[in-house]
Short mmCIF file of C-alpha atoms in Angstrom, two decimals:
data_model
loop_
_atom_site.label_atom_id
_atom_site.label_comp_id
_atom_site.label_asym_id
_atom_site.label_seq_id
_atom_site.Cartn_x
_atom_site.Cartn_y
_atom_site.Cartn_z
CA MET Q 482 -4.06 28.35 56.55
CA LEU Q 483 -5.78 30.23 53.13
CA THR Q 484 -9.48 31.67 53.66
CA LYS Q 485 -11.37 33.13 51.35
CA SER Q 486 -10.52 36.67 50.61
CA LYS Q 487 -13.50 39.09 51.96
CA LEU Q 488 -12.03 41.69 49.13
CA GLN Q 489 -15.20 42.30 46.99
CA ILE Q 490 -15.08 44.20 43.87
CA HIS Q 491 -17.91 46.27 43.10
CA GLN Q 492 -18.52 46.74 39.23
CA ASP Q 493 -20.84 49.80 38.18
CA LYS Q 494 -23.97 48.26 36.57
CA ASN Q 495 -23.77 51.67 33.98
CA ALA Q 496 -20.35 51.19 32.88
CA PRO Q 497 -20.09 50.69 29.32
CA PRO Q 498 -19.11 46.80 28.69
CA VAL Q 499 -15.26 46.03 28.07
CA PRO Q 500 -14.72 44.96 24.24
CA ASP Q 501 -12.95 41.26 24.38
CA LEU Q 502 -13.26 40.99 20.74
CA GLN Q 503 -12.69 42.62 17.43
CA SER Q 504 -12.22 42.16 13.67
CA SER Q 505 -9.26 40.70 11.97
CA ILE Q 506 -7.34 43.13 9.96
CA TYR Q 507 -6.76 40.36 7.73
CA ASN Q 508 -10.20 39.87 6.58
CA PHE Q 509 -11.58 39.99 2.96
CA ARG Q 510 -14.94 39.75 1.48
CA PHE Q 511 -16.22 38.79 -1.75
CA GLY Q 512 -19.47 38.97 -3.20
CA LEU Q 513 -21.34 35.86 -4.59
CA GLY Q 514 -23.87 37.63 -6.95
CA GLU Q 515 -26.59 40.44 -6.76
CA VAL Q 516 -29.02 37.84 -6.98
CA SER Q 517 -27.89 35.73 -3.67
CA GLY Q 518 -26.48 38.56 -1.96
CA ALA Q 519 -24.36 35.91 -0.22
CA CYS Q 520 -20.62 36.49 0.17
CA LEU Q 521 -17.43 34.58 1.06
CA LEU Q 522 -15.15 35.97 3.75
CA TYR Q 523 -11.52 35.05 3.52
CA ASN Q 524 -8.57 35.80 6.31
CA SER Q 525 -5.31 36.04 4.78
CA ARG Q 526 -3.57 35.28 8.19
CA THR Q 527 -5.35 31.79 8.64
CA ASN Q 528 -6.42 30.79 5.14
CA ALA Q 529 -10.00 30.41 6.36
CA VAL Q 530 -12.98 30.66 4.02
CA LEU Q 531 -16.45 30.81 5.24
CA ARG Q 532 -20.03 31.30 3.32
CA ILE Q 533 -22.79 33.44 4.32
CA SER Q 534 -26.13 34.32 3.22
CA LYS Q 535 -27.19 37.52 2.39
CA LYS Q 536 -29.44 38.05 5.62
CA LEU Q 537 -26.39 36.68 8.00
CA ALA Q 538 -24.25 38.88 6.10
CA SER Q 539 -26.28 41.85 7.22
CA GLN Q 540 -26.85 40.57 10.72
CA LEU Q 541 -22.83 40.25 10.70
CA ASP Q 542 -22.32 43.84 9.44
CA ASN Q 543 -24.59 45.06 12.48
CA ALA Q 544 -22.82 42.92 15.01
CA LEU Q 545 -19.37 43.88 14.06
CA ASP Q 546 -20.16 47.49 13.74
CA ALA Q 547 -21.51 47.89 17.64
CA SER Q 548 -19.19 49.12 19.67
CA PRO Q 549 -17.89 47.40 21.58
CA ILE Q 550 -17.75 44.07 20.38
CA THR Q 551 -18.54 41.36 22.59
CA ALA Q 552 -18.72 37.71 22.56
CA GLU Q 553 -21.95 37.72 24.35
CA ALA Q 554 -23.54 40.53 22.17
CA LEU Q 555 -22.09 38.73 19.35
CA THR Q 556 -23.78 35.59 20.02
CA LYS Q 557 -26.88 37.36 20.73
CA ARG Q 558 -27.26 38.90 17.08
CA LEU Q 559 -25.61 35.79 15.53
CA PRO Q 560 -26.48 31.76 15.41
CA ALA Q 561 -23.81 30.24 17.90
CA ASP Q 562 -22.38 27.89 15.19
CA LEU Q 563 -21.47 31.38 12.91
CA VAL Q 564 -19.94 32.89 16.07
CA GLN Q 565 -17.70 29.87 16.37
CA ALA Q 566 -16.77 30.02 12.84
CA LEU Q 567 -16.01 33.41 13.06
CA LYS Q 568 -13.73 32.70 16.00
CA SER Q 569 -11.93 29.45 14.32
CA GLY Q 570 -11.31 31.15 11.66
CA GLY Q 571 -9.98 34.15 12.95
CA PHE Q 572 -12.42 36.56 11.37
CA VAL Q 573 -12.85 38.09 14.69
CA VAL Q 574 -9.98 38.03 17.56
CA ASP Q 575 -9.12 38.94 20.86
CA ALA Q 576 -9.29 42.55 21.39
CA SER Q 577 -5.77 42.74 23.00
CA LEU Q 578 -4.42 40.69 20.05
CA ASP Q 579 -2.15 42.68 17.83
CA GLU Q 580 -2.16 40.44 14.69
CA ARG Q 581 0.84 42.09 12.89
CA ARG Q 582 3.07 41.24 16.13
CA LEU Q 583 1.59 38.03 16.20
CA LEU Q 584 2.54 37.55 12.34
CA LYS Q 585 5.85 38.88 12.70
CA ALA Q 586 6.67 36.23 15.89
CA MET Q 587 5.51 33.32 13.55
CA ASP Q 588 7.67 34.36 11.03
CA GLN Q 589 10.34 34.91 13.09
CA ASN Q 590 10.08 31.63 14.63
CA ALA Q 591 9.91 29.94 11.41
CA ARG Q 592 13.08 32.04 10.16
CA PHE Q 593 14.99 31.31 13.05
CA GLY Q 594 14.05 28.32 14.79
CA SER Q 595 17.37 26.43 15.69
CA ALA Q 596 15.54 22.82 15.75
CA ARG Q 597 15.30 22.56 12.08
CA LEU Q 598 18.08 22.16 9.13
CA ALA Q 599 17.04 22.11 5.75
CA LEU Q 600 19.60 21.79 3.08
CA THR Q 601 19.41 21.91 -0.74
CA ILE Q 602 22.54 19.94 -2.15
CA ALA Q 603 23.23 20.15 -6.06
CA PRO Q 604 25.64 17.37 -6.55
CA THR Q 605 26.54 18.51 -9.87
CA LEU Q 606 25.73 21.66 -11.83
CA ALA Q 607 25.81 20.10 -15.15
CA CYS Q 608 22.69 19.06 -16.99
CA ASN Q 609 21.92 16.86 -19.92
CA PHE Q 610 19.04 19.39 -21.17
CA ARG Q 611 19.84 22.80 -22.77
CA CYS Q 612 16.67 25.03 -22.07
CA PRO Q 613 16.64 28.42 -23.49
CA TYR Q 614 15.49 30.41 -20.22
CA CYS Q 615 17.68 28.21 -17.71
CA TYR Q 616 19.56 30.87 -15.63
CA GLN Q 617 22.42 28.57 -14.70
CA ASP Q 618 25.78 28.34 -16.59
CA HIS Q 619 25.74 24.52 -16.39
CA LYS Q 620 29.39 24.17 -15.55
CA SER Q 621 30.50 20.41 -15.34
CA ARG Q 622 31.42 20.07 -11.98
CA HIS Q 623 30.70 17.29 -9.91
CA MET Q 624 30.63 16.54 -6.10
CA ASN Q 625 33.76 14.40 -5.21
CA ALA Q 626 34.04 12.12 -1.97
CA GLU Q 627 35.77 14.78 -0.27
CA VAL Q 628 32.92 17.18 -0.12
CA THR Q 629 30.54 14.34 0.57
CA GLU Q 630 32.35 13.72 3.81
CA ARG Q 631 32.56 17.23 4.59
CA ILE Q 632 28.18 17.35 4.54
CA LYS Q 633 28.17 14.28 6.55
CA ALA Q 634 30.25 15.61 9.13
CA PHE Q 635 28.33 18.87 9.07
CA VAL Q 636 25.24 17.33 9.21
CA SER Q 637 26.35 14.85 12.05
CA LYS Q 638 27.59 17.83 14.24
CA GLN Q 639 23.97 19.67 13.82
CA LEU Q 640 21.72 16.24 14.57
CA ARG Q 641 22.19 16.32 18.59
CA TYR Q 642 20.38 19.56 18.40
CA LEU Q 643 17.65 18.78 15.27
CA SER Q 644 13.99 17.53 15.85
CA ASP Q 645 13.61 18.27 12.15
CA PHE Q 646 16.09 17.62 9.23
CA SER Q 647 14.88 18.00 5.64
CA VAL Q 648 17.17 17.85 2.27
CA SER Q 649 16.35 18.53 -1.01
CA TRP Q 650 17.99 17.56 -4.18
CA TYR Q 651 18.92 19.79 -6.84
CA GLY Q 652 20.80 20.69 -9.73
CA GLY Q 653 21.95 21.14 -12.63
CA GLU Q 654 20.36 17.44 -12.85
CA PRO Q 655 21.09 15.61 -9.81
CA LEU Q 656 20.53 12.22 -11.03
CA LEU Q 657 23.73 12.93 -13.51
CA VAL Q 658 25.42 11.41 -10.32
CA LYS Q 659 22.90 9.15 -8.52
CA ASP Q 660 25.60 7.35 -7.17
CA ARG Q 661 26.87 10.45 -4.82
CA VAL Q 662 23.12 11.12 -4.01
CA LEU Q 663 22.32 7.56 -3.02
CA ASP Q 664 25.59 7.72 -0.62
CA LEU Q 665 24.41 10.81 1.00
CA GLN Q 666 20.81 10.07 0.88
CA ARG Q 667 21.30 6.74 3.09
CA TYR Q 668 23.49 8.10 5.36
CA PHE Q 669 20.96 10.81 6.05
CA PHE Q 670 18.34 8.34 6.30
CA GLU Q 671 20.08 5.97 8.69
CA ALA Q 672 21.60 8.99 10.41
CA CYS Q 673 18.26 10.37 11.36
CA LYS Q 674 16.67 7.31 12.53
CA GLU Q 675 19.39 6.68 15.10
CA ALA Q 676 19.30 10.11 16.01
CA ASN Q 677 15.43 9.99 16.43
CA VAL Q 678 15.10 13.03 14.17
CA ASN Q 679 12.20 13.67 11.69
CA PHE Q 680 13.65 13.26 8.18
CA GLY Q 681 12.27 14.50 4.91
CA SER Q 682 13.55 14.56 1.81
CA SER Q 683 12.93 15.91 -1.61
CA MET Q 684 14.15 16.02 -5.16
CA ILE Q 685 13.72 18.34 -8.06
CA THR Q 686 14.57 16.42 -11.32
CA ASN Q 687 13.83 16.94 -15.28
CA GLY Q 688 12.76 13.20 -14.85
CA TYR Q 689 14.77 12.08 -17.81
CA LEU Q 690 16.76 9.49 -15.95
CA LEU Q 691 14.38 8.60 -13.17
CA GLU Q 692 13.83 5.40 -14.28
CA GLU Q 693 11.77 3.17 -12.19
CA GLU Q 694 14.27 0.97 -10.12
CA LEU Q 695 16.08 4.41 -9.17
CA ALA Q 696 12.47 5.47 -8.07
CA ARG Q 697 11.92 2.76 -5.86
CA THR Q 698 15.58 3.02 -4.15
CA LEU Q 699 15.24 6.72 -3.66
CA SER Q 700 11.70 5.85 -2.20
CA ASN Q 701 13.24 3.18 0.22
CA THR Q 702 15.76 5.74 1.20
CA GLY Q 703 13.15 8.56 2.53
CA VAL Q 704 12.62 10.46 -0.44
CA SER Q 705 8.72 10.97 -0.44
CA PHE Q 706 8.19 14.15 -2.76
CA VAL Q 707 9.45 14.70 -6.45
CA GLN Q 708 9.36 17.59 -8.52
CA ILE Q 709 9.56 16.85 -12.27
CA THR Q 710 9.08 19.73 -15.00
CA LEU Q 711 7.36 19.83 -18.52
CA ASP Q 712 7.73 22.67 -20.81
CA GLY Q 713 3.95 21.85 -22.07
CA ALA Q 714 2.76 19.32 -24.57
CA ALA Q 715 5.08 17.44 -26.52
CA PRO Q 716 5.66 20.03 -29.16
CA SER Q 717 6.19 22.89 -26.95
CA HIS Q 718 8.31 20.76 -24.59
CA ASN Q 719 10.51 19.00 -27.06
CA LYS Q 720 11.51 22.31 -28.81
CA ARG Q 721 12.77 24.01 -25.43
CA ARG Q 722 13.48 20.87 -22.93
CA LYS Q 723 15.63 18.88 -25.29
CA LEU Q 724 18.98 17.10 -24.77
CA LYS Q 725 22.48 18.25 -25.69
CA ASN Q 726 22.36 16.85 -28.98
CA GLY Q 727 19.01 18.33 -29.73
CA ARG Q 728 16.81 15.27 -29.36
CA GLY Q 729 13.57 15.81 -27.52
CA THR Q 730 12.74 14.02 -24.15
CA PHE Q 731 8.85 14.44 -23.62
CA ASP Q 732 7.88 10.77 -23.83
CA ARG Q 733 10.46 9.42 -21.62
CA ILE Q 734 9.74 11.57 -18.85
CA TYR Q 735 6.29 11.11 -18.96
CA GLU Q 736 6.64 7.32 -19.43
CA ASN Q 737 9.13 8.09 -16.06
CA LEU Q 738 6.71 9.91 -14.13
CA LYS Q 739 3.71 7.19 -14.53
CA THR Q 740 6.30 4.71 -13.08
CA ALA Q 741 7.58 7.00 -10.42
CA SER Q 742 4.00 7.55 -9.23
CA ARG Q 743 4.00 4.11 -7.82
CA HIS Q 744 6.71 4.58 -5.24
CA PHE Q 745 6.64 8.34 -4.35
CA GLU Q 746 3.93 9.48 -2.14
CA ARG Q 747 3.20 12.87 -4.09
CA ILE Q 748 4.63 14.06 -7.39
CA SER Q 749 4.35 17.55 -8.51
CA LEU Q 750 4.61 17.95 -12.03
CA ARG Q 751 5.25 21.65 -13.14
CA VAL Q 752 4.17 22.80 -15.98
CA ASN Q 753 6.12 25.86 -17.10
CA ILE Q 754 3.88 28.34 -18.85
CA ASP Q 755 5.24 31.83 -20.61
CA LYS Q 756 3.51 33.60 -23.60
CA THR Q 757 4.52 30.72 -25.91
CA ASN Q 758 2.46 27.99 -24.43
CA PRO Q 759 -0.34 29.41 -22.37
CA GLU Q 760 -2.80 26.49 -23.39
CA ASP Q 761 -0.41 23.64 -22.68
CA LEU Q 762 -1.30 23.39 -19.14
CA ASP Q 763 -4.68 21.74 -19.52
CA ILE Q 764 -3.52 19.31 -22.47
CA ILE Q 765 -1.03 18.04 -19.44
CA ARG Q 766 -3.92 17.82 -16.67
CA ASP Q 767 -5.73 15.95 -19.46
CA MET Q 768 -3.18 13.24 -19.90
CA VAL Q 769 -2.51 12.62 -16.34
CA ALA Q 770 -6.49 12.37 -15.60
CA ALA Q 771 -6.80 9.92 -18.57
CA ASP Q 772 -4.04 8.03 -17.26
CA GLY Q 773 -5.54 7.68 -13.75
CA LEU Q 774 -2.81 9.71 -12.11
CA SER Q 775 -4.61 12.76 -10.56
CA ASP Q 776 -4.72 11.47 -7.06
CA LYS Q 777 -0.73 11.18 -6.86
CA VAL Q 778 0.47 13.57 -9.44
CA TYR Q 779 -0.17 17.32 -8.95
CA VAL Q 780 -0.30 19.52 -12.13
CA TYR Q 781 0.73 23.05 -11.54
CA PRO Q 782 1.44 26.28 -13.64
CA GLY Q 783 4.97 27.30 -13.32
CA LYS Q 784 5.89 31.09 -14.17
CA VAL Q 785 9.26 31.35 -16.16
CA ASP Q 786 11.32 34.00 -14.97
CA ALA Q 787 14.68 35.47 -16.47
CA VAL Q 788 16.30 36.33 -13.10
CA THR Q 789 19.91 35.95 -14.32
CA ASP Q 790 22.32 36.91 -16.64
CA ALA Q 791 22.15 33.60 -18.38
CA SER Q 792 18.28 33.74 -19.18
CA ARG Q 793 18.04 37.53 -19.74
CA ALA Q 794 17.66 36.91 -23.60
CA TYR Q 795 14.46 35.01 -22.84
CA ALA Q 796 12.56 37.59 -20.88
CA GLU Q 797 10.29 38.80 -23.59
CA ASN Q 798 8.75 35.71 -23.47
CA CYS Q 799 7.81 35.86 -19.89
CA TYR Q 800 4.64 36.87 -17.77
CA THR Q 801 5.18 39.76 -15.53
CA ARG Q 802 3.28 39.06 -12.09
CA ARG Q 803 0.13 40.47 -12.90
CA GLU Q 804 -0.17 38.59 -16.14
CA PHE Q 805 0.48 35.68 -14.62
CA ALA Q 806 -1.95 35.93 -12.00
CA GLU Q 807 -4.82 36.76 -14.80
CA TYR Q 808 -3.69 33.43 -16.28
CA GLU Q 809 -4.18 31.42 -13.13
CA VAL Q 810 -7.56 32.74 -13.04
CA GLN Q 811 -8.35 31.49 -16.69
CA ARG Q 812 -6.75 28.45 -16.02
CA GLY Q 813 -8.58 28.08 -12.76
CA MET Q 814 -12.01 28.64 -14.60
CA GLU Q 815 -11.11 26.25 -17.44
CA ALA Q 816 -10.00 23.32 -14.76
CA LEU Q 817 -13.67 23.97 -13.23
CA THR Q 818 -15.59 23.40 -16.63
CA ARG Q 819 -13.14 20.33 -17.02
CA GLY Q 820 -14.24 18.75 -13.46
CA GLN Q 821 -10.57 19.06 -11.98
CA ASP Q 822 -9.10 20.54 -8.79
CA ILE Q 823 -8.20 24.09 -8.39
CA GLU Q 824 -4.28 23.70 -8.13
CA THR Q 825 -3.93 27.40 -7.32
CA PHE Q 826 -4.48 28.56 -3.85
CA PRO Q 827 -2.45 30.64 -1.17
CA ARG Q 828 -0.39 29.05 1.38
CA LEU Q 829 1.01 29.97 4.64
CA GLY Q 830 4.02 30.01 6.67
CA ASN Q 831 7.66 30.98 5.48
CA GLY Q 832 8.03 29.48 1.83
CA CYS Q 833 11.21 31.09 1.24
CA GLY Q 834 14.47 29.16 3.08
CA ALA Q 835 16.92 31.71 1.66
CA ILE Q 836 15.90 33.97 4.36
CA CYS Q 837 16.09 31.06 7.11
CA SER Q 838 18.66 31.12 9.40
CA ASN Q 839 18.92 27.20 9.65
CA ALA Q 840 18.68 26.87 5.54
CA PHE Q 841 21.64 26.64 3.15
CA VAL Q 842 22.14 25.57 -0.52
CA ILE Q 843 25.05 23.37 -1.27
CA ASP Q 844 27.06 23.30 -4.45
CA PRO Q 845 29.29 20.55 -5.86
CA ASP Q 846 32.25 22.42 -4.08
CA GLY Q 847 31.07 22.63 -0.74
CA TYR Q 848 30.16 26.38 -1.01
CA LEU Q 849 27.49 27.66 0.63
CA TYR Q 850 24.35 30.00 -0.47
CA LYS Q 851 21.27 31.16 0.50
CA CYS Q 852 19.21 30.88 -2.37
CA TRP Q 853 19.03 28.22 -5.25
CA ASN Q 854 19.52 31.17 -7.96
CA ASP Q 855 22.83 32.04 -7.07
CA VAL Q 856 24.31 28.48 -7.01
CA GLY Q 857 27.70 27.92 -8.51
CA GLU Q 858 28.05 32.00 -8.44
CA ARG Q 859 31.06 32.24 -5.98
CA ASP Q 860 30.64 35.89 -5.47
CA ALA Q 861 27.10 35.16 -4.12
CA CYS Q 862 28.26 32.39 -1.75
CA VAL Q 863 27.98 33.13 2.26
CA GLY Q 864 30.24 30.10 2.99
CA GLN Q 865 31.77 27.05 2.75
CA LEU Q 866 32.53 23.16 4.18
CA SER Q 867 36.02 22.71 4.87
CA GLU Q 868 38.45 20.25 6.73
CA GLN Q 869 38.30 22.79 9.61
CA GLY Q 870 34.61 22.74 9.49
CA GLU Q 871 31.74 25.35 8.03
CA THR Q 872 33.11 29.18 7.42
CA TYR Q 873 30.83 32.22 6.98
CA ARG Q 874 31.02 35.24 4.83
CA PRO Q 875 29.76 38.26 5.69
CA GLN Q 876 27.07 38.21 2.89
CA LEU Q 877 25.18 36.11 5.00
CA ALA Q 878 23.95 39.18 6.94
CA GLN Q 879 21.69 40.44 4.26
CA TRP Q 880 19.89 37.73 4.11
CA GLU Q 881 19.20 36.62 7.48
CA ALA Q 882 18.73 40.58 8.35
CA PHE Q 883 15.91 40.89 5.44
CA ASP Q 884 12.65 42.10 7.34
CA ARG Q 885 9.55 42.36 5.08
CA PHE Q 886 7.98 44.36 8.26
CA GLU Q 887 10.17 47.25 8.13
CA SER Q 888 8.25 48.22 5.06
CA GLU Q 889 5.45 50.74 6.69
CA GLU Q 890 3.43 49.93 3.33
CA CYS Q 891 3.83 46.03 3.66
CA ARG Q 892 3.11 46.21 7.29
CA ALA Q 893 -0.18 47.96 6.90
CA CYS Q 894 -0.83 45.54 3.58
CA PRO Q 895 -3.50 42.87 4.24
CA TYR Q 896 -1.72 40.70 1.59
CA LEU Q 897 1.07 40.47 3.86
CA PRO Q 898 0.57 36.58 5.21
CA LEU Q 899 0.73 35.66 1.62
CA CYS Q 900 3.88 37.59 0.67
CA ILE Q 901 5.57 35.99 3.64
CA ALA Q 902 5.70 33.02 1.75
CA GLY Q 903 6.85 34.41 -1.41
CA CYS Q 904 10.28 34.68 -3.10
CA SER Q 905 12.59 37.07 -1.69
CA TYR Q 906 15.64 37.01 -4.28
CA GLU Q 907 14.91 40.03 -6.38
CA GLU Q 908 14.69 42.44 -3.24
CA ILE Q 909 17.89 40.89 -1.44
CA ALA Q 910 20.17 39.90 -4.24
CA GLN Q 911 19.32 42.56 -6.89
CA GLY Q 912 17.64 45.23 -4.64
CA ASP Q 913 14.63 45.21 -6.93
CA ALA Q 914 11.36 45.89 -4.50
CA SER Q 915 9.01 45.75 -7.82
CA HIS Q 916 8.33 42.28 -7.45
CA LYS Q 917 7.74 42.04 -3.93
CA CYS Q 918 3.69 41.83 -4.08
CA THR Q 919 2.44 38.42 -4.28
CA GLU Q 920 0.15 37.50 -7.43
CA PHE Q 921 -2.59 36.90 -4.95
CA ARG Q 922 -2.93 40.80 -4.69
CA TRP Q 923 -4.39 40.72 -8.09
CA ASN Q 924 -6.39 37.21 -8.11
CA LEU Q 925 -7.30 36.50 -4.65
CA GLU Q 926 -10.83 37.15 -5.03
CA GLU Q 927 -11.40 35.12 -8.16
CA ILE Q 928 -9.15 32.02 -6.77
CA VAL Q 929 -11.02 31.91 -3.40
CA LYS Q 930 -14.23 31.96 -5.24
CA LEU Q 931 -12.81 29.28 -7.47
CA LYS Q 932 -11.71 26.84 -4.58
CA TYR Q 933 -14.85 27.37 -2.99
CA VAL Q 934 -16.73 26.17 -5.91
CA SER Q 935 -14.69 23.11 -6.47
CA ASP Q 936 -14.62 22.35 -2.55
CA LEU Q 937 -18.30 22.58 -2.70
CA ARG Q 938 -18.43 20.25 -6.09
CA HIS Q 939 -16.29 17.82 -3.95
CA ARG Q 940 -18.74 17.95 -0.70
CA LEU Q 941 -21.62 17.38 -3.03
CA GLN Q 942 -20.21 14.41 -4.70
CA SER Q 943 -19.21 13.00 -1.72
CA GLU Q 944 -22.61 13.29 -0.72
CA GLY Q 945 -24.25 11.81 -3.66
CA GLY Q 946 -25.44 15.19 -4.76
CA ALA Q 947 -25.27 16.92 -8.24
CA SER Q 948 -22.23 18.29 -9.41
CA VAL Q 949 -21.82 22.11 -9.54
#
């Protein structure tokens, strides 16, 4: 029979309180002007934004400067709702929490989790366009039935271990071989349904062949998200994003975009921006808004990069990361004045499939890659789907071994949670660490402020108040 223990613990009433909270190492504070004295708190690990008044900011400083920081002391110095907001937003955390270790654990789980499989499939490297900055050589190779069956076998073998399976269609232009795409798409859709595996599918297409009936069929077999690219307004676009015969493509793509928006949950409209067409983003935003598509079509600027030998000649027209960061702020301010949403804001998590163990790019011949920048370059492949199954090459190790936490500079950087979601191609494939920093290193304060004002305007409008 268990009895209540008679052991008593005597606590020295004069002993200093034990700290149970600490300030997050990923906090930023951005002032909202000398007149109001208010500020925005932003946490790069949680993406939380919190506005606090001048008076509360002063009280918060005093509370956080106290040693030690205890929940009881914090509650005495600050309103209860602010304390709760600080905790839920990750601005104050448990004193025993090592946030860097937590961030690394989250990153490792996202990269090496075995319950998820992500495939990017390029059923052809051919393209009906000839864009001057394109990093691909557009070899006229199409996927055959044999490779299609190998992909089915590979997926079938994996499904029993999965909770989630995603497929992104890529190219070349994937819709040049739409029958091959639909064959595999239908197989994935039915196989996941039978195996009770969550299935998600997307497509990156130039949009020229995406007629409404095809959009409907793709949607009915599980494609929920499509990215279409324009190179700005019609004059800029038609100079660069033209057919092999030199004809322009803008009008047809835009018409397909409008009909496709009836069938897909979301369409991302990437507007490729470089030094030759900086004003075109606003023209496209206005077109989308005028056609009533803003709820379904997400317009954002895409940075043009010259990352391979095939695209080096275009490099002089490309923005650096810092220049593009400045451009994003300028366009964000312009969007606010037009009453439009802010499309640029940090996203968390590991956004780079190239460094995830269960993510591959498959080319038309069944070769495996880690990054779509390398697709079709056999020297860069990391494996192959063959009759005997999948085989892997030693090159795979450099992608899976990549660890941004090994850099002392990165480990100590408050922007690290934002960099984790970025591209690692230059560092791994080209050994160039100069591109490792996120654009937010140069524009985070302005972007957070713009996003706050945009969200505030939405809130006031929904409450029937005046716009900001």
